[in-house]
């Protein structure tokens, strides 16, 4: 958010390692605000930014992107577990795919990460911070935070400020 205020562009947090890349649709907002903060347009924009940075900054010719669901079981059970997948996420994925982005999903986060399915993709697009960062940090203890979508390259350690280890 600080960098976005000082550089041109719309920032996207991407956590990167040799094993996994995870981009986020929403960044630092309360979980209670995530559902109303995602939209078809926001997901399409996030997919476009992620695709562009994977091509330009990571050298992937045509990246395959897994898109996570917001709700458990990808909003299954006839909508009892949420409707965002059917009303917002799936239509965004379909539109992006029809426009040439190799986007797939929506996938339940627990199944995609626990089952190793993430390895079939060049990146994963998560709907919110902890949905993407918890599995990333579990699977990639030596990752890097890469901010895409800005007019300058910005990276940092994946652990943030880390006052507990500063000066060591």
XYZ file of C-alpha atoms in Angstrom:
168
model
C 0.000 0.000 0.000
C 2.882 2.379 0.788
C 4.584 1.658 -2.530
C 1.326 2.093 -4.451
C 1.029 5.590 -3.051
C 4.472 6.500 -4.416
C 4.728 4.547 -7.685
C 2.461 4.338 -10.701
C 0.317 1.248 -11.095
C -1.978 -1.033 -9.166
C 0.061 -3.275 -6.829
C -0.394 -7.015 -6.528
C 1.329 -9.037 -3.823
C 2.901 -12.204 -5.197
C 4.768 -14.586 -2.938
C 7.460 -16.429 -4.906
C 9.767 -19.369 -4.433
C 11.312 -22.026 -6.643
C 8.361 -24.217 -5.731
C 5.330 -21.934 -5.778
C 3.978 -18.504 -6.728
C 0.834 -17.128 -5.083
C -0.871 -13.876 -6.086
C -3.580 -12.195 -4.029
C -6.837 -10.571 -5.131
C -7.189 -8.726 -1.818
C -4.287 -7.896 0.469
C -4.526 -6.399 3.940
C -8.205 -6.287 4.836
C -10.223 -8.008 7.570
C -11.609 -11.421 6.622
C -15.110 -10.023 7.219
C -14.588 -7.670 4.249
C -13.175 -10.186 1.760
C -16.457 -11.363 0.237
C -17.709 -7.869 -0.543
C -14.249 -6.820 -1.782
C -13.970 -9.377 -4.540
C -15.695 -8.792 -7.854
C -15.533 -10.201 -11.335
C -13.649 -7.076 -12.425
C -11.139 -7.325 -9.556
C -10.458 -10.992 -10.327
C -10.069 -10.256 -14.053
C -7.650 -7.435 -13.263
C -5.698 -9.664 -10.865
C -5.481 -12.448 -13.443
C -4.249 -9.984 -16.075
C -1.586 -8.569 -13.736
C -0.465 -12.028 -12.629
C -0.317 -13.318 -16.208
C 1.650 -10.272 -17.376
C 4.228 -10.474 -14.591
C 4.653 -14.231 -15.038
C 5.396 -13.624 -18.716
C 7.522 -10.473 -18.423
C 9.291 -10.927 -15.081
C 9.468 -14.718 -14.792
C 9.853 -15.681 -18.460
C 6.898 -18.055 -18.645
C 5.635 -18.137 -22.225
C 1.965 -18.790 -21.399
C 1.362 -19.317 -17.690
C -1.228 -21.665 -16.242
C -2.990 -20.083 -13.268
C -5.068 -21.921 -10.667
C -7.758 -19.744 -9.096
C -8.887 -20.505 -5.575
C -12.480 -20.524 -4.418
C -13.493 -18.313 -1.535
C -15.664 -20.823 0.298
C -15.103 -24.387 1.516
C -15.729 -27.052 -1.146
C -15.618 -24.251 -3.767
C -19.051 -23.093 -2.660
C -20.556 -26.500 -3.201
C -23.517 -28.130 -1.524
C -25.973 -26.249 -3.726
C -24.809 -22.838 -2.562
C -25.163 -23.621 1.152
C -21.473 -22.790 1.555
C -21.594 -19.525 -0.372
C -22.453 -18.287 -3.830
C -19.355 -16.248 -4.727
C -17.922 -19.082 -6.798
C -20.964 -19.322 -9.085
C -21.788 -15.622 -9.189
C -18.331 -13.997 -9.293
C -15.279 -16.263 -9.416
C -16.298 -18.826 -12.048
C -17.634 -16.186 -14.497
C -14.348 -14.258 -14.129
C -12.307 -17.393 -14.816
C -14.428 -18.232 -17.862
C -14.115 -14.711 -19.282
C -10.354 -14.630 -18.719
C -9.984 -18.064 -20.319
C -12.076 -17.011 -23.325
C -9.760 -14.005 -23.720
C -6.630 -16.189 -23.749
C -5.585 -16.473 -20.095
C -4.991 -20.064 -19.022
C -6.993 -19.710 -15.807
C -8.571 -22.730 -14.128
C -10.828 -23.291 -11.133
C -12.218 -22.313 -8.799
C -10.427 -24.838 -6.611
C -10.896 -25.419 -2.886
C -7.692 -24.151 -1.250
C -7.305 -27.098 1.100
C -7.502 -29.668 -1.683
C -5.276 -27.809 -4.136
C -2.449 -27.322 -1.658
C -2.746 -30.504 0.438
C -3.072 -32.717 -2.624
C -0.127 -31.102 -4.396
C -2.298 -29.921 -7.283
C -0.671 -26.493 -7.161
C 2.418 -28.011 -8.801
C 0.507 -28.328 -12.106
C 0.301 -24.535 -12.359
C 2.745 -21.668 -12.740
C 0.900 -19.659 -10.093
C -2.104 -19.699 -7.813
C -4.473 -16.753 -7.410
C -5.865 -16.582 -3.874
C -8.838 -14.453 -2.842
C -7.300 -13.179 0.414
C -4.082 -12.884 2.393
C -4.060 -15.917 4.682
C -5.710 -18.195 2.119
C -2.598 -17.839 -0.022
C 0.169 -17.002 2.441
C -0.425 -19.757 4.988
C 0.126 -22.597 2.496
C 2.866 -20.635 0.728
C 4.897 -20.159 3.896
C 4.316 -23.775 4.897
C 5.515 -25.100 1.535
C 8.169 -22.442 0.827
C 10.077 -21.347 3.931
C 12.513 -19.226 1.871
C 10.158 -17.177 -0.271
C 10.223 -13.617 -1.552
C 7.455 -11.011 -1.620
C 7.309 -9.568 -5.160
C 5.032 -6.624 -5.885
C 3.716 -6.756 -9.436
C 1.886 -4.049 -11.316
C 4.026 -1.075 -10.273
C 6.256 1.179 -12.361
C 9.333 -0.155 -10.505
C 10.414 -3.559 -9.213
C 9.762 -4.044 -5.503
C 10.748 -7.126 -3.511
C 11.147 -7.949 0.166
C 11.606 -11.015 2.359
C 8.399 -12.989 2.656
C 8.294 -12.537 6.424
C 7.628 -8.781 6.432
C 9.262 -6.394 8.880
C 10.225 -9.131 11.386
C 11.061 -6.958 14.353
C 11.758 -10.146 16.305
C 14.859 -10.865 14.202
C 15.950 -7.321 13.291
C 19.636 -6.735 14.001
C 20.499 -10.439 14.184
